[in-house]
GROMACS .gro file of C-alpha atoms in nm:
model
  448
    1UNK     CA    1   5.416  25.022  14.745
    2UNK     CA    2   5.718  24.835  14.887
    3UNK     CA    3   5.984  25.025  15.120
    4UNK     CA    4   6.302  25.115  14.936
    5UNK     CA    5   6.500  24.830  14.903
    6UNK     CA    6   6.901  24.810  14.909
    7UNK     CA    7   7.158  24.562  14.824
    8UNK     CA    8   7.102  24.277  14.571
    9UNK     CA    9   6.696  24.332  14.591
   10UNK     CA   10   6.768  24.685  14.458
   11UNK     CA   11   6.903  24.579  14.137
   12UNK     CA   12   6.680  24.285  14.097
   13UNK     CA   13   6.400  24.512  14.131
   14UNK     CA   14   6.567  24.707  13.871
   15UNK     CA   15   6.562  24.432  13.615
   16UNK     CA   16   6.208  24.392  13.709
   17UNK     CA   17   6.154  24.739  13.617
   18UNK     CA   18   6.338  24.765  13.282
   19UNK     CA   19   6.177  24.458  13.135
   20UNK     CA   20   5.820  24.596  13.261
   21UNK     CA   21   5.891  24.932  13.104
   22UNK     CA   22   5.975  24.767  12.783
   23UNK     CA   23   5.670  24.581  12.744
   24UNK     CA   24   5.478  24.897  12.805
   25UNK     CA   25   5.673  25.043  12.524
   26UNK     CA   26   5.612  24.771  12.306
   27UNK     CA   27   5.245  24.708  12.351
   28UNK     CA   28   5.037  24.784  12.062
   29UNK     CA   29   4.721  24.958  12.143
   30UNK     CA   30   4.367  25.015  11.952
   31UNK     CA   31   4.144  25.173  12.175
   32UNK     CA   32   4.147  25.080  12.542
   33UNK     CA   33   4.297  24.739  12.485
   34UNK     CA   34   4.653  24.653  12.408
   35UNK     CA   35   4.851  24.322  12.304
   36UNK     CA   36   5.216  24.230  12.210
   37UNK     CA   37   5.364  24.011  11.936
   38UNK     CA   38   5.593  23.709  11.998
   39UNK     CA   39   5.688  23.363  11.920
   40UNK     CA   40   5.481  23.070  12.072
   41UNK     CA   41   5.438  22.700  12.044
   42UNK     CA   42   5.217  22.597  11.783
   43UNK     CA   43   5.081  22.326  12.031
   44UNK     CA   44   5.140  22.376  12.424
   45UNK     CA   45   5.183  21.983  12.462
   46UNK     CA   46   5.422  21.941  12.184
   47UNK     CA   47   5.772  21.832  12.300
   48UNK     CA   48   5.896  21.909  11.978
   49UNK     CA   49   5.860  22.296  11.997
   50UNK     CA   50   5.694  22.377  11.684
   51UNK     CA   51   5.685  22.760  11.703
   52UNK     CA   52   5.487  23.052  11.540
   53UNK     CA   53   5.476  23.483  11.555
   54UNK     CA   54   5.181  23.635  11.591
   55UNK     CA   55   4.989  23.830  11.843
   56UNK     CA   56   4.938  23.701  12.175
   57UNK     CA   57   4.611  23.511  12.259
   58UNK     CA   58   4.447  23.581  12.559
   59UNK     CA   59   4.537  23.299  12.826
   60UNK     CA   60   4.792  23.303  13.103
   61UNK     CA   61   5.061  23.066  12.956
   62UNK     CA   62   5.146  23.293  12.647
   63UNK     CA   63   4.861  23.498  12.619
   64UNK     CA   64   4.811  23.885  12.700
   65UNK     CA   65   4.691  23.776  13.064
   66UNK     CA   66   5.017  23.668  13.152
   67UNK     CA   67   5.196  23.983  13.068
   68UNK     CA   68   4.898  24.204  13.240
   69UNK     CA   69   4.999  24.001  13.555
   70UNK     CA   70   5.321  24.093  13.582
   71UNK     CA   71   5.286  24.466  13.501
   72UNK     CA   72   5.026  24.479  13.723
   73UNK     CA   73   5.206  24.338  14.028
   74UNK     CA   74   5.502  24.516  13.938
   75UNK     CA   75   5.282  24.881  13.936
   76UNK     CA   76   5.164  24.773  14.279
   77UNK     CA   77   5.438  24.651  14.419
   78UNK     CA   78   5.675  24.975  14.316
   79UNK     CA   79   5.348  25.226  14.325
   80UNK     CA   80   5.474  25.292  13.947
   81UNK     CA   81   5.123  25.411  13.844
   82UNK     CA   82   5.250  25.465  13.458
   83UNK     CA   83   5.254  25.078  13.437
   84UNK     CA   84   4.865  25.043  13.537
   85UNK     CA   85   4.679  25.155  13.215
   86UNK     CA   86   4.900  24.876  13.011
   87UNK     CA   87   4.800  24.606  13.254
   88UNK     CA   88   4.439  24.721  13.260
   89UNK     CA   89   4.447  24.705  12.863
   90UNK     CA   90   4.618  24.408  12.846
   91UNK     CA   91   4.362  24.224  13.086
   92UNK     CA   92   4.055  24.393  12.860
   93UNK     CA   93   4.217  24.223  12.547
   94UNK     CA   94   4.213  23.902  12.694
   95UNK     CA   95   3.866  23.906  12.826
   96UNK     CA   96   3.749  24.026  12.511
   97UNK     CA   97   3.918  23.736  12.318
   98UNK     CA   98   3.760  23.480  12.582
   99UNK     CA   99   3.619  23.281  12.264
  100UNK     CA  100   3.940  23.220  12.110
  101UNK     CA  101   4.007  22.933  12.418
  102UNK     CA  102   3.883  22.609  12.276
  103UNK     CA  103   3.603  22.454  12.510
  104UNK     CA  104   3.810  22.177  12.588
  105UNK     CA  105   4.110  22.379  12.731
  106UNK     CA  106   3.879  22.632  12.941
  107UNK     CA  107   3.903  22.506  13.271
  108UNK     CA  108   4.246  22.495  13.285
  109UNK     CA  109   4.471  22.739  13.481
  110UNK     CA  110   4.732  22.835  13.232
  111UNK     CA  111   4.576  22.774  12.896
  112UNK     CA  112   4.211  22.855  12.968
  113UNK     CA  113   3.982  23.075  13.133
  114UNK     CA  114   4.026  22.945  13.492
  115UNK     CA  115   4.339  23.132  13.471
  116UNK     CA  116   4.226  23.435  13.288
  117UNK     CA  117   3.962  23.483  13.535
  118UNK     CA  118   4.203  23.428  13.837
  119UNK     CA  119   4.444  23.695  13.684
  120UNK     CA  120   4.160  23.923  13.645
  121UNK     CA  121   4.043  23.904  13.993
  122UNK     CA  122   4.395  23.938  14.120
  123UNK     CA  123   4.479  24.242  13.865
  124UNK     CA  124   4.125  24.391  14.001
  125UNK     CA  125   4.237  24.357  14.343
  126UNK     CA  126   4.584  24.524  14.298
  127UNK     CA  127   4.492  24.785  14.108
  128UNK     CA  128   4.148  24.856  14.292
  129UNK     CA  129   3.930  24.785  13.930
  130UNK     CA  130   3.590  24.674  13.993
  131UNK     CA  131   3.584  24.601  13.627
  132UNK     CA  132   3.828  24.348  13.601
  133UNK     CA  133   3.682  24.191  13.909
  134UNK     CA  134   3.349  24.204  13.770
  135UNK     CA  135   3.513  24.041  13.431
  136UNK     CA  136   3.692  23.768  13.619
  137UNK     CA  137   3.380  23.686  13.835
  138UNK     CA  138   3.163  23.669  13.518
  139UNK     CA  139   3.385  23.427  13.332
  140UNK     CA  140   3.385  23.187  13.594
  141UNK     CA  141   3.036  23.167  13.649
  142UNK     CA  142   3.037  23.090  13.279
  143UNK     CA  143   3.259  22.807  13.367
  144UNK     CA  144   3.101  22.678  13.669
  145UNK     CA  145   2.802  22.629  13.384
  146UNK     CA  146   3.062  22.397  13.170
  147UNK     CA  147   3.156  22.238  13.514
  148UNK     CA  148   2.800  22.181  13.625
  149UNK     CA  149   2.712  22.009  13.276
  150UNK     CA  150   3.001  21.774  13.306
  151UNK     CA  151   2.951  21.677  13.663
  152UNK     CA  152   2.562  21.577  13.561
  153UNK     CA  153   2.717  21.286  13.353
  154UNK     CA  154   2.903  21.122  13.650
  155UNK     CA  155   2.651  21.203  13.948
  156UNK     CA  156   2.708  21.439  14.183
  157UNK     CA  157   2.752  21.265  14.520
  158UNK     CA  158   3.006  21.398  14.735
  159UNK     CA  159   3.225  21.138  14.727
  160UNK     CA  160   3.562  21.093  14.560
  161UNK     CA  161   3.495  20.703  14.458
  162UNK     CA  162   3.158  20.712  14.324
  163UNK     CA  163   3.053  20.725  13.965
  164UNK     CA  164   3.366  20.623  13.810
  165UNK     CA  165   3.377  20.766  13.451
  166UNK     CA  166   3.769  20.750  13.331
  167UNK     CA  167   3.730  21.116  13.249
  168UNK     CA  168   3.582  21.096  12.862
  169UNK     CA  169   3.799  21.315  12.664
  170UNK     CA  170   3.832  21.608  12.912
  171UNK     CA  171   4.153  21.702  13.004
  172UNK     CA  172   4.226  21.666  13.391
  173UNK     CA  173   4.579  21.852  13.457
  174UNK     CA  174   4.663  22.179  13.616
  175UNK     CA  175   4.760  22.329  13.278
  176UNK     CA  176   4.447  22.263  13.082
  177UNK     CA  177   4.221  22.071  13.237
  178UNK     CA  178   3.953  22.013  13.567
  179UNK     CA  179   4.224  22.082  13.794
  180UNK     CA  180   4.334  22.399  13.682
  181UNK     CA  181   3.991  22.545  13.792
  182UNK     CA  182   3.995  22.450  14.156
  183UNK     CA  183   4.269  22.725  14.272
  184UNK     CA  184   4.028  22.980  14.048
  185UNK     CA  185   3.724  22.907  14.208
  186UNK     CA  186   3.869  22.880  14.532
  187UNK     CA  187   4.010  23.238  14.507
  188UNK     CA  188   3.710  23.373  14.372
  189UNK     CA  189   3.530  23.256  14.683
  190UNK     CA  190   3.834  23.412  14.917
  191UNK     CA  191   3.779  23.757  14.719
  192UNK     CA  192   3.404  23.771  14.668
  193UNK     CA  193   3.284  23.524  14.916
  194UNK     CA  194   3.030  23.394  14.699
  195UNK     CA  195   2.926  23.031  14.783
  196UNK     CA  196   2.841  22.888  14.424
  197UNK     CA  197   3.238  22.979  14.405
  198UNK     CA  198   3.308  22.732  14.668
  199UNK     CA  199   3.075  22.470  14.555
  200UNK     CA  200   3.209  22.499  14.202
  201UNK     CA  201   3.562  22.443  14.332
  202UNK     CA  202   3.418  22.118  14.535
  203UNK     CA  203   3.245  21.983  14.227
  204UNK     CA  204   3.564  22.015  14.009
  205UNK     CA  205   3.751  21.834  14.296
  206UNK     CA  206   3.480  21.538  14.305
  207UNK     CA  207   3.513  21.517  13.916
  208UNK     CA  208   3.879  21.432  13.969
  209UNK     CA  209   3.805  21.168  14.230
  210UNK     CA  210   3.564  20.971  14.008
  211UNK     CA  211   3.765  21.046  13.722
  212UNK     CA  212   4.084  20.885  13.851
  213UNK     CA  213   4.242  20.515  13.761
  214UNK     CA  214   4.231  20.369  14.116
  215UNK     CA  215   4.495  20.128  14.244
  216UNK     CA  216   4.666  20.027  14.568
  217UNK     CA  217   4.939  20.234  14.447
  218UNK     CA  218   4.764  20.558  14.408
  219UNK     CA  219   4.549  20.761  14.219
  220UNK     CA  220   4.612  20.861  13.855
  221UNK     CA  221   4.475  21.058  13.540
  222UNK     CA  222   4.474  20.944  13.159
  223UNK     CA  223   4.559  21.206  12.921
  224UNK     CA  224   4.358  21.209  12.618
  225UNK     CA  225   4.518  21.450  12.392
  226UNK     CA  226   4.907  21.252  12.487
  227UNK     CA  227   5.088  20.979  12.386
  228UNK     CA  228   5.210  20.820  12.695
  229UNK     CA  229   5.428  20.540  12.822
  230UNK     CA  230   5.206  20.581  13.167
  231UNK     CA  231   5.008  20.812  13.325
  232UNK     CA  232   5.177  21.120  13.381
  233UNK     CA  233   5.340  21.255  13.675
  234UNK     CA  234   5.437  21.633  13.764
  235UNK     CA  235   5.306  21.968  13.807
  236UNK     CA  236   5.149  22.083  13.456
  237UNK     CA  237   5.010  21.787  13.275
  238UNK     CA  238   5.064  21.502  13.590
  239UNK     CA  239   4.929  21.363  13.914
  240UNK     CA  240   5.103  21.648  14.114
  241UNK     CA  241   4.917  21.932  13.951
  242UNK     CA  242   4.581  21.727  14.062
  243UNK     CA  243   4.722  21.693  14.398
  244UNK     CA  244   4.746  22.061  14.432
  245UNK     CA  245   4.396  22.098  14.302
  246UNK     CA  246   4.288  21.856  14.607
  247UNK     CA  247   4.487  22.038  14.850
  248UNK     CA  248   4.310  22.362  14.744
  249UNK     CA  249   3.992  22.193  14.813
  250UNK     CA  250   4.084  22.051  15.157
  251UNK     CA  251   4.212  22.385  15.230
  252UNK     CA  252   3.887  22.514  15.129
  253UNK     CA  253   3.643  22.292  15.320
  254UNK     CA  254   3.856  22.100  15.556
  255UNK     CA  255   3.693  21.777  15.416
  256UNK     CA  256   3.952  21.487  15.469
  257UNK     CA  257   3.806  21.287  15.178
  258UNK     CA  258   4.022  21.565  14.952
  259UNK     CA  259   4.352  21.532  15.170
  260UNK     CA  260   4.317  21.165  15.083
  261UNK     CA  261   4.265  21.245  14.714
  262UNK     CA  262   4.617  21.438  14.711
  263UNK     CA  263   4.793  21.194  14.915
  264UNK     CA  264   4.703  20.921  14.689
  265UNK     CA  265   4.793  21.134  14.341
  266UNK     CA  266   5.135  21.146  14.518
  267UNK     CA  267   5.119  20.821  14.590
  268UNK     CA  268   5.113  20.711  14.248
  269UNK     CA  269   5.397  20.946  14.172
  270UNK     CA  270   5.612  20.819  14.442
  271UNK     CA  271   5.570  20.449  14.290
  272UNK     CA  272   5.774  20.585  13.994
  273UNK     CA  273   6.050  20.816  14.162
  274UNK     CA  274   6.416  20.686  14.071
  275UNK     CA  275   6.616  20.711  14.413
  276UNK     CA  276   6.932  20.716  14.154
  277UNK     CA  277   6.789  20.970  13.966
  278UNK     CA  278   6.659  21.136  14.265
  279UNK     CA  279   6.343  21.213  13.994
  280UNK     CA  280   6.014  21.121  13.876
  281UNK     CA  281   6.002  21.015  13.486
  282UNK     CA  282   5.858  21.208  13.231
  283UNK     CA  283   5.609  20.939  13.081
  284UNK     CA  284   5.567  21.134  12.751
  285UNK     CA  285   5.632  20.935  12.494
  286UNK     CA  286   5.995  20.952  12.360
  287UNK     CA  287   5.964  20.929  11.967
  288UNK     CA  288   6.324  20.778  11.912
  289UNK     CA  289   6.225  20.496  12.190
  290UNK     CA  290   5.899  20.451  12.299
  291UNK     CA  291   6.016  20.236  12.602
  292UNK     CA  292   6.307  20.467  12.726
  293UNK     CA  293   6.278  20.609  13.046
  294UNK     CA  294   6.315  20.984  13.033
  295UNK     CA  295   6.403  21.256  13.319
  296UNK     CA  296   6.383  21.593  13.315
  297UNK     CA  297   6.441  21.887  13.595
  298UNK     CA  298   6.197  22.119  13.482
  299UNK     CA  299   5.882  22.330  13.632
  300UNK     CA  300   5.651  22.149  13.404
  301UNK     CA  301   5.779  21.790  13.423
  302UNK     CA  302   6.007  21.663  13.703
  303UNK     CA  303   6.146  21.759  14.039
  304UNK     CA  304   6.096  22.121  14.041
  305UNK     CA  305   5.717  22.108  13.983
  306UNK     CA  306   5.702  21.812  14.200
  307UNK     CA  307   5.900  21.995  14.463
  308UNK     CA  308   5.616  22.284  14.480
  309UNK     CA  309   5.336  22.003  14.521
  310UNK     CA  310   5.534  21.861  14.778
  311UNK     CA  311   5.585  22.169  15.013
  312UNK     CA  312   5.230  22.298  14.962
  313UNK     CA  313   5.148  21.940  15.089
  314UNK     CA  314   5.377  21.977  15.395
  315UNK     CA  315   5.238  22.316  15.468
  316UNK     CA  316   4.868  22.212  15.493
  317UNK     CA  317   4.911  21.844  15.616
  318UNK     CA  318   5.243  21.864  15.818
  319UNK     CA  319   5.281  21.494  15.717
  320UNK     CA  320   5.699  21.419  15.732
  321UNK     CA  321   5.696  21.215  15.401
  322UNK     CA  322   5.619  21.500  15.167
  323UNK     CA  323   5.882  21.758  15.336
  324UNK     CA  324   6.126  21.434  15.232
  325UNK     CA  325   5.986  21.422  14.873
  326UNK     CA  326   6.003  21.809  14.873
  327UNK     CA  327   6.391  21.760  15.017
  328UNK     CA  328   6.487  21.500  14.712
  329UNK     CA  329   6.308  21.717  14.449
  330UNK     CA  330   6.502  22.025  14.570
  331UNK     CA  331   6.843  21.838  14.569
  332UNK     CA  332   6.802  21.704  14.241
  333UNK     CA  333   6.706  22.053  14.121
  334UNK     CA  334   7.001  22.223  14.282
  335UNK     CA  335   7.232  21.913  14.125
  336UNK     CA  336   7.098  22.010  13.759
  337UNK     CA  337   7.062  22.382  13.803
  338UNK     CA  338   7.405  22.509  13.979
  339UNK     CA  339   7.616  22.416  13.654
  340UNK     CA  340   7.391  22.621  13.438
  341UNK     CA  341   7.460  22.943  13.620
  342UNK     CA  342   7.818  22.931  13.513
  343UNK     CA  343   7.776  22.911  13.140
  344UNK     CA  344   7.566  23.079  12.844
  345UNK     CA  345   7.236  23.012  12.669
  346UNK     CA  346   7.045  22.829  12.958
  347UNK     CA  347   6.693  22.906  12.887
  348UNK     CA  348   6.545  23.173  13.146
  349UNK     CA  349   6.197  23.069  13.127
  350UNK     CA  350   5.946  23.016  13.403
  351UNK     CA  351   5.788  22.699  13.245
  352UNK     CA  352   6.126  22.509  13.126
  353UNK     CA  353   6.402  22.714  13.234
  354UNK     CA  354   6.664  22.855  13.526
  355UNK     CA  355   6.371  23.095  13.670
  356UNK     CA  356   6.122  22.819  13.682
  357UNK     CA  357   6.398  22.594  13.862
  358UNK     CA  358   6.464  22.888  14.118
  359UNK     CA  359   6.114  22.885  14.249
  360UNK     CA  360   6.067  22.582  14.454
  361UNK     CA  361   6.386  22.721  14.648
  362UNK     CA  362   6.185  23.043  14.734
  363UNK     CA  363   5.887  22.848  14.837
  364UNK     CA  364   6.087  22.612  15.033
  365UNK     CA  365   6.254  22.936  15.212
  366UNK     CA  366   5.862  23.070  15.332
  367UNK     CA  367   5.734  22.701  15.382
  368UNK     CA  368   6.019  22.538  15.580
  369UNK     CA  369   6.165  22.857  15.758
  370UNK     CA  370   6.517  22.829  15.591
  371UNK     CA  371   6.772  23.045  15.792
  372UNK     CA  372   7.072  23.160  15.600
  373UNK     CA  373   7.174  22.944  15.269
  374UNK     CA  374   7.072  22.588  15.343
  375UNK     CA  375   6.784  22.347  15.474
  376UNK     CA  376   6.894  22.035  15.661
  377UNK     CA  377   6.788  21.754  15.450
  378UNK     CA  378   6.676  21.521  15.735
  379UNK     CA  379   7.003  21.470  15.900
  380UNK     CA  380   7.134  21.407  15.570
  381UNK     CA  381   7.350  21.660  15.321
  382UNK     CA  382   7.219  22.031  15.297
  383UNK     CA  383   7.001  22.144  15.022
  384UNK     CA  384   7.188  22.488  14.914
  385UNK     CA  385   6.935  22.776  14.909
  386UNK     CA  386   7.160  23.002  14.676
  387UNK     CA  387   7.003  22.911  14.359
  388UNK     CA  388   6.764  23.182  14.328
  389UNK     CA  389   7.046  23.408  14.385
  390UNK     CA  390   7.293  23.263  14.173
  391UNK     CA  391   7.011  23.253  13.890
  392UNK     CA  392   6.947  23.610  13.923
  393UNK     CA  393   7.293  23.691  13.945
  394UNK     CA  394   7.414  23.488  13.595
  395UNK     CA  395   7.105  23.698  13.447
  396UNK     CA  396   7.227  24.007  13.554
  397UNK     CA  397   7.618  23.967  13.427
  398UNK     CA  398   7.517  23.796  13.110
  399UNK     CA  399   7.186  23.972  13.010
  400UNK     CA  400   7.060  24.295  13.200
  401UNK     CA  401   7.422  24.438  13.218
  402UNK     CA  402   7.526  24.380  12.848
  403UNK     CA  403   7.185  24.456  12.678
  404UNK     CA  404   7.219  24.068  12.503
  405UNK     CA  405   6.864  23.912  12.456
  406UNK     CA  406   6.730  23.717  12.714
  407UNK     CA  407   6.706  23.334  12.618
  408UNK     CA  408   6.352  23.233  12.664
  409UNK     CA  409   6.177  22.933  12.627
  410UNK     CA  410   6.102  22.933  12.289
  411UNK     CA  411   6.465  22.867  12.219
  412UNK     CA  412   6.494  23.130  11.938
  413UNK     CA  413   6.406  23.488  11.988
  414UNK     CA  414   6.305  23.681  12.252
  415UNK     CA  415   5.873  23.681  12.343
  416UNK     CA  416   5.717  23.887  12.553
  417UNK     CA  417   5.465  23.616  12.732
  418UNK     CA  418   5.478  23.526  13.102
  419UNK     CA  419   5.564  23.149  13.118
  420UNK     CA  420   5.821  23.118  12.836
  421UNK     CA  421   5.926  23.507  12.775
  422UNK     CA  422   5.988  23.824  12.947
  423UNK     CA  423   5.709  23.917  13.173
  424UNK     CA  424   5.787  23.578  13.350
  425UNK     CA  425   6.195  23.682  13.358
  426UNK     CA  426   6.040  24.013  13.515
  427UNK     CA  427   5.820  23.823  13.754
  428UNK     CA  428   6.091  23.631  13.869
  429UNK     CA  429   6.338  23.921  13.967
  430UNK     CA  430   6.010  24.090  14.121
  431UNK     CA  431   5.951  23.827  14.339
  432UNK     CA  432   6.325  23.737  14.437
  433UNK     CA  433   6.333  24.126  14.535
  434UNK     CA  434   5.980  24.106  14.693
  435UNK     CA  435   5.900  23.770  14.830
  436UNK     CA  436   5.582  23.872  14.934
  437UNK     CA  437   5.466  23.843  14.558
  438UNK     CA  438   5.290  23.535  14.546
  439UNK     CA  439   5.433  23.245  14.280
  440UNK     CA  440   5.298  23.258  13.955
  441UNK     CA  441   5.375  22.880  13.932
  442UNK     CA  442   5.223  22.754  14.259
  443UNK     CA  443   4.865  22.992  14.196
  444UNK     CA  444   4.748  22.932  14.562
  445UNK     CA  445   4.801  23.239  14.734
  446UNK     CA  446   4.694  23.508  14.503
  447UNK     CA  447   4.447  23.643  14.750
  448UNK     CA  448   4.734  23.796  14.958
   0.00000   0.00000   0.00000
């Protein structure tokens, strides 16, 4: 339980608690499980955003796992034990619906079993539930078997360059693919000491290396489920997410080849960095003009998510290039986000809204040791560190204090889930009030 808070942090925590209590009240129960009904995309990869309204599925992105994560973290942080039963019941629901996740997405962190298992482990530790620790471990053991079958097809040499396979139809990314399994397996190893989990993390990272498209300008990966102009950049579906997976493998093993893999993934992205935009292009095909170069500034695509990857790279590798990239991405995120805190209607979600855009500034504060409200930008302009506070104050004034519905990532009605909805908005306020709460958007320190 956190010590009593004062000032802005107290009001931020009050918002998080109010959202948590609302989610508890709105849960639909069946025995020892519970769930919610909400809007979600028909296809997580669909830029247009066709929606359906139904009971939440099991995954972390728009499912009951994500709501469970927020409620468990809120309960552990505030000591409000009345939140605990709902958090546990929501995670039980997610585990019971594991087979609803397609086999193609199971390795993904936000769409698949990997994130569900990591969430079960996280909640199990937060709420002292051996039931969920065992459930998360079991899910990852099953996932390791799927990964082992994939690895056999491309050879199992401990070499990122051997047995190149081009990846077949298996997704590679952090959201839905192999990259998402690496932080989950690494977390399981740190939580349980099970060497099989460490080996599975290494196997996944090796697969990523073997399936990369390699050139003198870096490594990239083909997305079988998307129509692209070029291989994607960005954290959720692009090379930045793979870089984070390689960095986790490097952190776990100390093997330099994984650091080299991360550098190559980030080098590919930097090939496309537009200095004028201060951003990396979104190469998902633009249906209006297939040759048009599109830039967005969101956690899922563009500068905010790439900032998180570069901050983590700088933290682990200590190389100035990645700090420079991070500062470029933060400056762009500030430029785009600041005006949105002065108006109304801006999406507030973690995935592609204001809460997600605020997250890299919180990470920068920890990684770069920012003092006050600015980080010196390598002798150039300072990057403002007040974005999280501005976003929080905007939400307080326009939504929390007035009772107006929160603008969620569905672009329609409120929804309860983590990455598009209320649980994620609550998580943003909780993390801002208590920075020791680990990021939900860079899932690499969930063991603390």
